[in-house]
Coordinates of C-alpha atoms in Angstrom, one line a residue:
M12 CA -79.4 7.8 48.9
S13 CA -82.5 8.8 47.0
Q14 CA -82.6 10.0 43.4
G15 CA -83.9 13.3 44.8
H16 CA -80.4 14.0 46.2
N17 CA -79.4 15.1 42.8
D18 CA -82.4 17.3 42.2
H19 CA -81.2 20.8 43.1
H20 CA -81.0 24.2 41.5
D21 CA -77.9 25.1 39.5
P22 CA -75.6 27.0 41.9
G23 CA -73.9 28.9 39.1
W24 CA -70.4 28.6 37.6
I25 CA -68.5 30.3 40.4
R26 CA -70.2 28.3 43.2
K27 CA -69.9 25.1 41.2
Y28 CA -66.3 25.2 40.1
V29 CA -64.5 27.9 42.2
F30 CA -66.1 27.9 45.7
S31 CA -67.3 24.4 45.3
V32 CA -68.3 22.1 48.1
D33 CA -68.3 19.0 45.9
H34 CA -65.4 16.8 47.0
K35 CA -64.6 15.9 43.3
V36 CA -64.2 19.5 42.3
I37 CA -62.1 20.3 45.4
G38 CA -59.9 17.2 44.6
I39 CA -59.3 18.5 41.1
Q40 CA -58.6 22.0 42.5
Y41 CA -56.0 20.5 44.9
S42 CA -54.5 18.4 42.1
V43 CA -54.1 21.1 39.5
T44 CA -52.8 23.6 42.1
A45 CA -50.3 21.1 43.5
L46 CA -49.1 20.1 40.1
L47 CA -48.5 23.8 39.3
F48 CA -46.6 24.2 42.5
L49 CA -44.5 21.1 41.7
F50 CA -43.7 22.5 38.3
F51 CA -42.5 25.8 39.9
G52 CA -40.6 24.0 42.6
F53 CA -38.9 21.9 40.0
T54 CA -37.8 25.1 38.1
L55 CA -36.1 26.3 41.2
I56 CA -34.0 23.2 41.5
M57 CA -33.0 23.6 37.8
L58 CA -31.2 26.9 38.9
M59 CA -29.6 25.1 41.8
R60 CA -28.4 22.2 39.7
F61 CA -26.9 24.7 37.2
Q62 CA -24.9 26.4 39.9
L63 CA -23.7 23.0 41.2
A64 CA -22.6 21.7 37.8
Y65 CA -21.2 25.0 36.5
P66 CA -20.3 27.3 39.4
A67 CA -19.2 30.6 38.0
A68 CA -15.8 30.4 39.7
A69 CA -15.0 27.4 37.4
W70 CA -16.3 28.7 34.1
D71 CA -12.8 29.1 32.8
T72 CA -12.1 25.3 33.2
N73 CA -15.7 24.0 32.9
P74 CA -17.9 26.4 30.9
P75 CA -21.6 25.7 30.6
P76 CA -23.2 25.1 27.2
G77 CA -24.3 28.4 25.6
F78 CA -28.0 27.6 25.6
L79 CA -28.0 26.7 29.3
K80 CA -26.1 29.9 30.1
A81 CA -28.7 31.9 28.2
L82 CA -31.6 30.3 30.2
W83 CA -29.7 30.8 33.4
G84 CA -29.2 34.4 32.7
G85 CA -32.8 35.0 31.7
F86 CA -34.9 33.1 34.2
G87 CA -32.3 33.2 37.0
N88 CA -32.0 37.0 36.9
W89 CA -35.8 37.4 36.7
I90 CA -36.5 35.3 39.7
G91 CA -33.3 36.3 41.6
R92 CA -34.3 40.0 41.5
G93 CA -30.7 41.4 41.8
L94 CA -29.2 38.4 43.6
M95 CA -27.4 37.3 40.4
P96 CA -25.1 40.2 39.5
E97 CA -23.5 39.6 36.2
G98 CA -24.9 36.1 36.0
V99 CA -23.2 34.9 39.2
M100 CA -25.4 33.4 41.8
A101 CA -25.0 34.9 45.3
P102 CA -24.7 32.3 48.1
E103 CA -27.8 33.9 49.8
F104 CA -29.9 33.3 46.7
Y105 CA -28.7 29.7 46.5
N106 CA -29.8 29.2 50.1
S107 CA -33.2 30.8 49.3
L108 CA -33.7 28.5 46.3
G109 CA -33.1 25.5 48.6
V110 CA -35.6 26.8 51.2
M111 CA -38.3 27.4 48.7
H112 CA -37.7 24.2 46.6
G113 CA -38.0 22.0 49.7
T114 CA -41.0 23.8 51.1
I115 CA -42.9 24.0 47.8
M116 CA -42.3 20.4 46.8
I117 CA -43.3 18.9 50.2
F118 CA -45.9 21.3 51.7
L119 CA -47.3 22.8 48.6
G120 CA -46.9 19.9 46.1
V121 CA -46.7 16.3 47.2
V122 CA -48.8 16.4 50.3
P123 CA -51.7 18.4 48.8
L124 CA -51.6 16.2 45.7
S125 CA -51.6 12.9 47.5
V126 CA -54.0 13.8 50.3
G127 CA -56.0 16.8 49.1
G128 CA -56.1 15.7 45.5
F129 CA -56.3 11.9 45.4
G130 CA -57.8 11.6 48.9
N131 CA -60.6 14.1 48.2
Y132 CA -61.5 12.7 44.8
V133 CA -61.2 9.0 45.3
M134 CA -61.7 8.2 48.9
P135 CA -65.4 9.2 49.2
L136 CA -66.1 7.2 46.0
Q137 CA -64.3 4.2 47.3
I138 CA -66.4 4.1 50.5
G139 CA -69.7 4.8 48.8
A140 CA -70.3 8.3 50.3
P141 CA -72.1 11.1 48.5
D142 CA -69.6 13.6 49.7
M143 CA -67.3 14.5 52.6
A144 CA -68.8 14.7 56.1
F145 CA -68.2 18.5 56.2
P146 CA -68.3 19.9 52.7
K147 CA -67.8 23.5 53.6
I148 CA -64.8 22.7 55.8
N149 CA -63.5 20.8 52.9
M150 CA -63.8 23.9 50.7
M151 CA -62.2 26.0 53.4
S152 CA -59.2 23.6 53.7
Y153 CA -58.5 24.1 50.0
W154 CA -58.7 27.9 50.1
V155 CA -56.6 28.1 53.3
Y156 CA -54.0 26.0 51.5
F157 CA -54.2 28.3 48.4
I158 CA -53.7 31.4 50.6
G159 CA -50.8 29.8 52.3
G160 CA -49.2 29.1 48.9
V161 CA -49.8 32.7 47.7
V162 CA -48.2 34.0 50.9
M163 CA -45.2 31.7 50.4
L164 CA -44.7 32.8 46.8
A165 CA -45.2 36.5 47.8
S166 CA -42.0 36.2 49.7
F167 CA -40.2 36.3 46.4
F168 CA -41.2 40.0 46.1
C169 CA -40.1 41.0 49.6
P170 CA -37.3 43.7 49.6
G171 CA -34.9 41.6 51.6
G172 CA -35.3 38.5 49.4
V173 CA -36.8 35.1 50.0
A174 CA -36.4 33.1 53.2
N175 CA -32.8 31.9 53.4
S176 CA -32.5 30.0 56.7
G177 CA -33.1 26.5 55.4
W178 CA -36.4 24.6 54.8
T179 CA -36.2 23.5 58.5
A180 CA -36.0 27.1 59.7
Y181 CA -33.6 26.4 62.6
P182 CA -33.3 29.3 65.1
P183 CA -31.6 31.4 66.0
L184 CA -30.7 32.0 62.3
S185 CA -34.4 31.9 61.2
V186 CA -35.2 34.5 63.9
V187 CA -32.4 37.0 63.5
S188 CA -32.1 36.8 59.7
Q189 CA -33.8 39.4 57.4
P190 CA -34.8 42.0 60.0
A191 CA -37.6 44.4 59.1
I192 CA -36.7 47.1 56.5
E193 CA -37.6 50.7 57.1
G194 CA -40.5 51.9 55.0
F195 CA -42.1 48.5 54.7
P196 CA -44.5 46.7 57.1
F197 CA -42.7 44.9 59.9
W198 CA -44.0 41.5 58.6
F199 CA -43.0 42.1 54.9
T200 CA -39.7 40.1 54.9
G201 CA -39.2 36.7 53.2
Q202 CA -38.6 34.8 56.4
T203 CA -41.7 36.2 58.1
M204 CA -43.8 35.5 55.1
W205 CA -42.5 31.9 55.0
I206 CA -43.5 31.3 58.6
L207 CA -46.9 32.9 58.0
G208 CA -47.4 30.7 55.0
M209 CA -46.6 27.6 57.1
V210 CA -49.3 28.6 59.6
F211 CA -51.9 28.6 56.8
L212 CA -50.7 25.3 55.3
I213 CA -50.7 23.6 58.7
T214 CA -54.3 24.9 59.4
S215 CA -55.4 23.5 56.0
S216 CA -54.0 20.1 56.8
L217 CA -55.7 20.0 60.2
L218 CA -59.1 20.9 58.7
G219 CA -58.7 18.2 56.0
S220 CA -57.5 15.5 58.4
I221 CA -60.5 15.9 60.7
N222 CA -62.8 15.7 57.7
F223 CA -61.2 12.6 56.3
I224 CA -61.4 10.7 59.6
V225 CA -65.0 11.5 60.2
T226 CA -66.0 10.7 56.6
I227 CA -64.2 7.3 56.7
I228 CA -65.6 6.3 60.1
Q229 CA -69.2 7.6 59.7
M230 CA -70.1 7.5 56.0
R231 CA -69.2 4.1 54.6
A232 CA -71.8 2.4 52.5
P233 CA -73.8 -0.4 54.0
G234 CA -71.8 -3.6 54.1
L235 CA -68.4 -1.9 53.9
S236 CA -66.8 -3.0 57.1
L237 CA -63.3 -1.7 58.0
F238 CA -61.6 -4.7 56.5
R239 CA -63.5 -4.5 53.3
M240 CA -62.1 -1.0 52.7
P241 CA -59.5 -0.8 50.0
V242 CA -55.9 -0.2 51.0
F243 CA -56.0 3.3 49.6
V244 CA -58.8 4.2 52.1
W245 CA -56.7 2.7 54.9
A246 CA -53.7 4.7 53.8
Q247 CA -55.7 7.9 53.8
L248 CA -57.1 7.1 57.3
V249 CA -53.7 6.5 58.8
T250 CA -52.3 9.5 57.1
S251 CA -55.1 11.7 58.5
F252 CA -54.3 10.6 62.0
L253 CA -50.7 11.4 61.5
L254 CA -51.6 14.9 60.3
L255 CA -54.0 15.4 63.1
L256 CA -51.5 14.5 65.8
A257 CA -48.2 15.8 64.4
F258 CA -49.2 19.2 63.0
P259 CA -50.5 20.9 66.1
P260 CA -47.0 21.0 67.8
L261 CA -45.5 22.5 64.7
E262 CA -48.2 25.1 64.3
A263 CA -47.7 26.1 67.9
A264 CA -43.9 26.3 67.3
A265 CA -44.5 28.3 64.1
V266 CA -46.6 30.9 66.0
L267 CA -43.9 31.1 68.7
Q268 CA -41.2 31.6 66.1
L269 CA -43.3 34.3 64.5
M270 CA -43.6 36.0 67.8
D271 CA -39.8 35.8 68.2
R272 CA -39.4 37.6 64.8
V273 CA -42.0 40.4 65.2
A274 CA -42.9 40.8 68.8
G275 CA -39.5 40.6 70.6
T276 CA -40.1 37.4 72.5
S277 CA -37.3 34.8 72.9
F278 CA -38.9 31.3 72.9
F279 CA -36.1 30.0 70.8
L280 CA -33.4 32.7 71.3
P281 CA -30.7 31.9 74.0
S282 CA -29.2 34.5 76.3
G283 CA -25.9 36.2 75.2
L284 CA -26.5 35.8 71.5
V285 CA -24.0 37.7 69.4
V286 CA -24.6 38.3 65.7
S287 CA -21.9 40.0 63.5
G288 CA -20.0 41.0 66.6
E289 CA -23.0 42.7 68.3
A290 CA -25.1 41.4 71.1
V291 CA -28.7 40.8 70.2
A292 CA -31.1 42.9 72.2
V293 CA -33.5 40.2 73.4
S294 CA -34.4 38.9 76.8
G295 CA -33.0 35.5 76.0
G296 CA -33.6 32.3 78.0
G297 CA -35.0 30.5 75.0
N298 CA -33.9 27.1 73.6
P299 CA -33.0 26.7 69.9
L300 CA -33.2 22.9 70.3
L301 CA -36.8 23.1 71.3
W302 CA -37.7 24.1 67.8
Q303 CA -35.8 21.2 66.4
H304 CA -37.8 18.8 68.6
L305 CA -41.1 20.3 67.7
F306 CA -40.2 20.5 64.0
W307 CA -39.0 16.9 63.6
F308 CA -41.9 15.6 65.7
L309 CA -43.9 16.7 62.7
A310 CA -41.4 16.2 60.0
H311 CA -40.7 12.5 60.5
P312 CA -44.4 11.5 60.5
E313 CA -44.5 13.8 57.5
V314 CA -42.3 11.3 55.6
Y315 CA -45.1 8.7 56.0
V316 CA -47.7 11.3 55.1
L317 CA -45.8 11.5 51.8
I318 CA -45.4 7.7 51.3
L319 CA -48.6 6.1 52.7
P320 CA -51.0 7.5 50.1
G321 CA -48.5 6.4 47.4
I322 CA -48.5 2.9 48.9
G323 CA -52.3 3.0 48.7
I324 CA -52.3 4.0 45.1
V325 CA -49.7 1.4 44.1
A326 CA -51.7 -1.4 45.9
E327 CA -54.9 -0.5 44.0
I328 CA -53.1 -0.6 40.7
I329 CA -51.1 -3.8 41.3
A330 CA -54.3 -5.6 42.4
C331 CA -56.2 -4.4 39.3
N332 CA -53.4 -5.2 36.8
T333 CA -52.4 -8.6 38.2
R334 CA -56.0 -9.7 38.4
K335 CA -55.3 -11.2 41.9
P336 CA -56.2 -10.4 45.4
L337 CA -53.5 -8.6 47.3
W338 CA -51.2 -11.0 49.1
G339 CA -51.4 -10.3 52.9
F340 CA -54.1 -7.6 52.8
R341 CA -54.6 -7.6 56.6
T342 CA -50.9 -7.7 57.2
M343 CA -50.5 -4.6 55.0
V344 CA -53.2 -2.8 56.9
Y345 CA -51.7 -3.7 60.3
S346 CA -48.3 -2.7 59.1
M347 CA -49.6 0.7 58.0
M348 CA -51.1 1.3 61.4
F349 CA -47.9 0.2 63.2
L350 CA -45.9 2.4 60.8
G351 CA -48.1 5.4 61.8
F352 CA -47.6 4.7 65.5
M353 CA -43.9 4.2 65.3
S354 CA -43.4 7.4 63.3
F355 CA -44.0 9.4 66.4
I356 CA -41.1 7.9 68.4
V357 CA -38.2 8.2 65.9
W358 CA -37.9 12.0 65.3
A359 CA -34.7 12.6 67.1
H360 CA -32.6 10.4 64.7
H361 CA -32.4 13.7 62.8
M362 CA -30.7 15.3 65.9
Y363 CA -27.8 13.0 66.7
M364 CA -25.4 15.9 66.1
T365 CA -27.0 18.0 68.9
G366 CA -25.2 16.1 71.7
M367 CA -28.3 14.6 73.3
G368 CA -26.4 11.7 74.9
T369 CA -25.7 8.1 74.1
T370 CA -28.7 6.7 76.0
I371 CA -31.2 8.8 74.1
S372 CA -29.4 8.1 70.9
A373 CA -29.5 4.4 71.5
F374 CA -33.3 4.6 72.1
F375 CA -33.9 6.4 68.8
Q376 CA -31.5 4.1 66.9
M377 CA -33.6 1.1 68.1
T378 CA -37.0 2.7 67.2
T379 CA -35.6 3.7 63.8
M380 CA -34.5 0.1 63.1
I381 CA -37.9 -1.2 64.2
I382 CA -39.8 1.2 61.9
S383 CA -38.1 -0.3 58.9
V384 CA -39.8 -3.6 59.6
P385 CA -43.4 -2.6 58.6
S386 CA -42.1 -0.9 55.4
V387 CA -40.3 -4.2 54.4
I388 CA -43.5 -6.1 55.2
I389 CA -45.6 -3.8 52.9
L390 CA -43.1 -4.1 50.1
T391 CA -43.0 -7.9 50.5
C392 CA -46.7 -8.1 50.3
L393 CA -46.8 -6.1 47.1
L394 CA -44.0 -8.1 45.5
L395 CA -45.6 -11.4 46.4
S396 CA -48.8 -10.1 44.9
L397 CA -47.0 -10.2 41.6
W398 CA -46.0 -13.9 41.9
G399 CA -47.7 -16.0 39.2
A400 CA -49.7 -13.1 37.9
S401 CA -50.4 -12.4 34.2
I402 CA -49.5 -8.7 34.5
R403 CA -51.0 -6.0 32.3
F404 CA -48.0 -3.7 31.6
N405 CA -50.0 -0.5 31.0
T406 CA -48.7 3.0 32.0
P407 CA -50.2 3.1 35.5
M408 CA -48.7 -0.4 36.2
L409 CA -45.3 0.6 35.0
F410 CA -45.2 3.6 37.4
A411 CA -46.6 1.4 40.2
L412 CA -44.0 -1.3 39.6
S413 CA -41.1 1.2 39.5
F414 CA -42.3 2.5 42.9
L415 CA -41.2 -0.8 44.5
P416 CA -37.5 -0.8 43.8
M417 CA -37.2 3.0 44.1
F418 CA -38.9 3.1 47.5
A419 CA -36.7 0.1 48.6
I420 CA -33.5 2.0 47.6
G421 CA -34.7 5.0 49.6
G422 CA -35.5 2.9 52.6
L423 CA -32.3 0.9 52.6
T424 CA -30.1 3.9 52.2
G425 CA -31.9 5.5 55.2
L426 CA -30.7 2.8 57.6
P427 CA -27.1 4.2 58.0
L428 CA -28.6 7.6 58.8
G429 CA -30.6 6.0 61.6
L430 CA -27.4 4.8 63.3
A431 CA -25.6 7.5 65.3
T432 CA -22.1 6.3 64.4
S433 CA -22.5 6.3 60.6
D434 CA -24.8 9.4 60.7
I435 CA -21.9 11.5 62.2
Y436 CA -20.0 10.9 58.9
L437 CA -23.0 11.2 56.5
H438 CA -25.0 14.0 58.3
D439 CA -25.5 17.1 56.1
T440 CA -24.0 15.5 53.0
Y441 CA -25.5 14.7 49.6
Y442 CA -26.0 11.1 50.8
V443 CA -29.0 12.5 52.8
I444 CA -30.3 14.3 49.7
G445 CA -30.1 11.1 47.7
H446 CA -31.8 9.0 50.3
F447 CA -34.7 11.4 50.9
H448 CA -35.3 12.0 47.2
Y449 CA -35.4 8.3 46.4
V450 CA -38.3 8.1 48.9
V451 CA -40.1 11.1 47.6
A452 CA -39.3 11.7 44.0
P453 CA -39.1 8.3 42.2
G454 CA -41.0 6.8 45.1
T455 CA -44.0 9.0 46.0
I456 CA -44.2 11.1 42.8
F457 CA -44.1 8.0 40.6
A458 CA -47.0 6.6 42.7
M459 CA -48.8 9.9 42.1
F460 CA -48.3 9.6 38.3
A461 CA -49.6 6.0 38.5
G462 CA -52.7 7.3 40.2
I463 CA -53.3 10.1 37.6
Y464 CA -53.1 7.5 34.7
H465 CA -55.3 5.1 36.6
W466 CA -58.2 7.4 37.7
Y467 CA -58.0 9.9 34.8
P468 CA -60.7 7.9 32.8
K469 CA -63.1 8.1 35.8
A470 CA -62.6 11.9 36.2
T471 CA -62.8 12.8 32.6
G472 CA -64.4 10.0 30.7
R473 CA -61.3 9.7 28.4
Q474 CA -58.2 7.6 28.3
L475 CA -54.7 9.0 28.4
S476 CA -52.5 8.0 25.4
E477 CA -50.5 4.9 26.2
L478 CA -47.7 5.9 23.7
F479 CA -47.2 9.3 25.4
G480 CA -47.6 7.6 28.8
K481 CA -44.8 5.1 28.2
M482 CA -42.6 7.9 26.7
H483 CA -43.2 9.7 30.0
F484 CA -42.4 6.7 32.1
W485 CA -39.2 5.6 30.5
G486 CA -37.8 9.1 30.2
S487 CA -38.6 9.8 33.8
F488 CA -37.3 6.5 35.1
I489 CA -33.9 6.8 33.4
A490 CA -33.5 10.5 34.2
I491 CA -34.5 10.3 37.8
N492 CA -31.9 7.6 38.5
L493 CA -29.3 9.5 36.7
T494 CA -30.2 12.5 38.9
F495 CA -30.1 10.9 42.4
M496 CA -27.9 7.8 42.3
P497 CA -24.6 9.9 41.9
M498 CA -25.6 11.8 45.1
F499 CA -24.9 8.8 47.3
F500 CA -21.3 8.6 46.0
A501 CA -20.8 12.4 46.2
G502 CA -22.1 12.4 49.8
M503 CA -19.9 9.5 50.8
A504 CA -17.0 11.5 49.4
G505 CA -18.0 14.3 51.8
M506 CA -19.8 16.8 49.6
L507 CA -21.9 19.0 51.9
R508 CA -25.6 19.4 51.0
R509 CA -25.8 23.2 51.4
G510 CA -22.5 24.2 49.7
Y511 CA -23.3 26.5 46.7
D512 CA -19.8 26.1 45.1
P513 CA -18.5 22.5 45.3
T514 CA -15.3 23.4 43.5
Y515 CA -14.3 25.7 46.4
Y516 CA -13.3 22.6 48.4
E517 CA -10.3 20.8 47.1
Y518 CA -11.2 17.5 48.8
I519 CA -14.4 17.1 46.7
Q520 CA -13.3 18.4 43.4
S521 CA -12.7 14.8 42.3
V522 CA -16.5 14.1 42.4
Q523 CA -17.5 17.3 40.5
S524 CA -18.3 15.1 37.5
M525 CA -21.1 13.5 39.6
N526 CA -22.6 17.0 40.1
V527 CA -22.6 17.5 36.3
M528 CA -24.2 14.1 35.8
S529 CA -26.9 14.8 38.4
S530 CA -27.6 18.2 36.8
W531 CA -28.0 16.8 33.3
G532 CA -30.2 14.0 34.8
A533 CA -32.4 16.7 36.3
W534 CA -32.7 18.7 33.1
L535 CA -33.6 15.5 31.2
L536 CA -36.2 14.7 33.8
G537 CA -37.7 18.1 33.1
L538 CA -37.8 17.3 29.4
A539 CA -39.4 13.9 30.1
Q540 CA -42.4 15.7 31.6
I541 CA -43.3 17.3 28.2
P542 CA -45.1 14.1 27.0
F543 CA -47.1 14.0 30.2
I544 CA -48.2 17.7 29.9
I545 CA -49.2 17.3 26.3
N546 CA -51.0 14.0 27.1
F547 CA -52.8 15.4 30.2
F548 CA -54.3 18.4 28.4
A549 CA -54.8 17.0 24.9
S550 CA -56.6 13.9 26.2
I551 CA -59.3 16.1 27.9
F552 CA -60.5 17.0 24.4
A553 CA -59.1 14.4 22.0
G554 CA -58.5 11.3 24.2
K555 CA -60.2 8.0 23.5
K556 CA -63.6 7.9 25.2
V557 CA -64.0 5.2 27.7
E558 CA -66.4 2.4 26.6
S559 CA -67.8 1.7 30.1
D560 CA -67.8 3.1 33.6
N561 CA -65.2 0.5 34.6
P562 CA -62.6 0.5 31.8
W563 CA -60.0 -1.3 34.0
Q564 CA -62.5 -3.9 35.1
A565 CA -61.7 -3.2 38.7
T566 CA -63.7 -4.2 41.8
T567 CA -63.9 -1.2 44.1
L568 CA -66.8 1.2 44.5
E569 CA -65.5 4.2 42.6
W570 CA -66.1 2.3 39.3
A571 CA -69.8 1.8 40.1
T572 CA -70.5 5.5 39.5
P573 CA -71.4 7.2 36.2
T574 CA -68.4 8.6 34.3
P575 CA -67.6 11.3 35.3
P576 CA -69.4 11.0 38.7
P577 CA -72.3 13.4 39.1
H578 CA -73.0 15.5 42.2
G579 CA -73.8 13.0 44.9
N580 CA -71.7 10.4 43.1
F581 CA -74.1 7.4 43.0
V582 CA -77.5 7.2 41.3
T583 CA -78.7 4.8 44.0
E584 CA -77.3 4.1 47.4
P585 CA -74.5 1.5 46.9
R586 CA -74.2 -1.6 49.0
V587 CA -71.1 -3.7 49.5
Y588 CA -71.3 -7.5 49.3
R589 CA -67.7 -8.7 49.4
D590 CA -64.0 -7.8 50.0
A591 CA -62.1 -5.2 48.0
Y592 CA -60.1 -7.4 45.6
E593 CA -62.1 -10.4 44.5
Y594 CA -60.2 -11.2 41.3
S595 CA -59.6 -14.5 39.4
N596 CA -62.6 -16.2 41.0
P597 CA -63.1 -19.7 39.4
E598 CA -66.9 -19.3 40.0
R599 CA -67.0 -16.6 37.3
P600 CA -66.2 -18.3 34.0
D601 CA -67.4 -15.3 32.0
D602 CA -65.1 -12.8 33.8
D603 CA -62.3 -12.7 36.3
F604 CA -63.5 -10.2 38.9
W605 CA -66.3 -9.8 41.4
P606 CA -67.1 -6.1 42.0
Q607 CA -67.9 -5.2 45.6
F608 CA -71.2 -3.7 44.5
V609 CA -72.7 -6.6 42.6
E610 CA -75.2 -8.7 44.5
P611 CA -74.4 -12.4 44.6
E612 CA -77.8 -13.5 43.1
K613 CA -77.4 -11.1 40.2
S614 CA -73.8 -11.9 39.3

């Protein structure tokens, strides 16, 4: 690109930082918004964990500490808006918290952070592009996401309360619950606002995925062939294809469910439906299982939408801090592609309990076992990359290393759920909660933290504090295992995942101590984020300034830009001369890395 690319008039503060078309500003917008949503979603689970550890029915035998009870009464009553009479949580409110926690953390938090945040900021830099292929569509994808989030949160102010039919929104409950209230618009109910918000969020992801695919395929720097691209770019490419192919069926299903709620159709409502002793006045003929198929056809690829960007981040950090090329780079890339393909033919392992037949169950059992193979291959490649390395144990590396065993625990505990026989026993128990959260919380979210610590110097020109970073890591690592490990044992004891008062059932009262342990772990996890919050904001103004544009001495193209990168990213058009991870080269006695952007004759 020419120097003249950067010569343009000042667009003004609003155009530059609010309605920006610069991929870096949009990436920061996604990141900050997603982190705020993650914080809010985390506060919701704090209320749920209080109810599980100290259900009001058992306060005489197991009273909560006074300061927790005060917080519970204040924040809980404020957000519950009448659904916590005399400090006692109503079952409907507990269900609503579960719906909004799951939805916010996945659709408003982790996916926008990993794809919209890291993908938008880092990917164009790593391929040497001046911006995304369609900058205005990129801006639109963020604002559609933002509107979807606002619509979701607006459901807290609906007169009938927040959506309460589960984060999977299974009909017929999701269609017949919370009917329109007289005196309010027909769409102003929590469940309807939830499904409207989902339509916006899906649209945002579709716009972003098309943009990512075109950018990666068409806008790579000269010399950057496909197999010279970093693992992170490959992860974003596969993720974008998953979003592009899996989200349209769910968007269609969401529109159909919306029509069932507000227009009297019955795409998902069967004939002869009776609710509270009265026949539902609909034409019927719909199939509730159709929604489950359409939902899980998205929601299982969605698991890899959550995890693949995390794998890409971890790969970048491990290569940089071991000062070695990644072991089995091409094997990792092929495994990610195979993982993406297989993710579309395993969805019905979530539906063994629907009575779909032994033949179909056997097929989905087989594909579920097969899809575990590429995940094991990727983890093996990352572990072998550590062999014989002189590792730099900085904060991003600690988070990246912790990702490996945490994701492995999540994957291994998922195997019994992929088998129809064992799933009958474990289905809808806290074992499922423990499995999924080991994949997403200490797995994906730890990878996101690693990425923040790794690329923060490039985005701000300042380093995050290592002291606060290691306090954040060790506090989070201990607390997160304290939170989720007991769930496996509670689940195997039969504790149901959506029960709001575990002491109600005599057969699981013996594992109530595990609920208390998980809850205290969750509260400690919240406290462990305080060093991160202080570190993140204080370092913007007072952090140590980076001494070069490449403080980690990495090889990939994002470190060839000025710090922070200007509009257009590169002063001159970059050119790539070698593979992504050329570390520890014996031909460089003065240094241990060959940047992709350094010409051989000038090295």
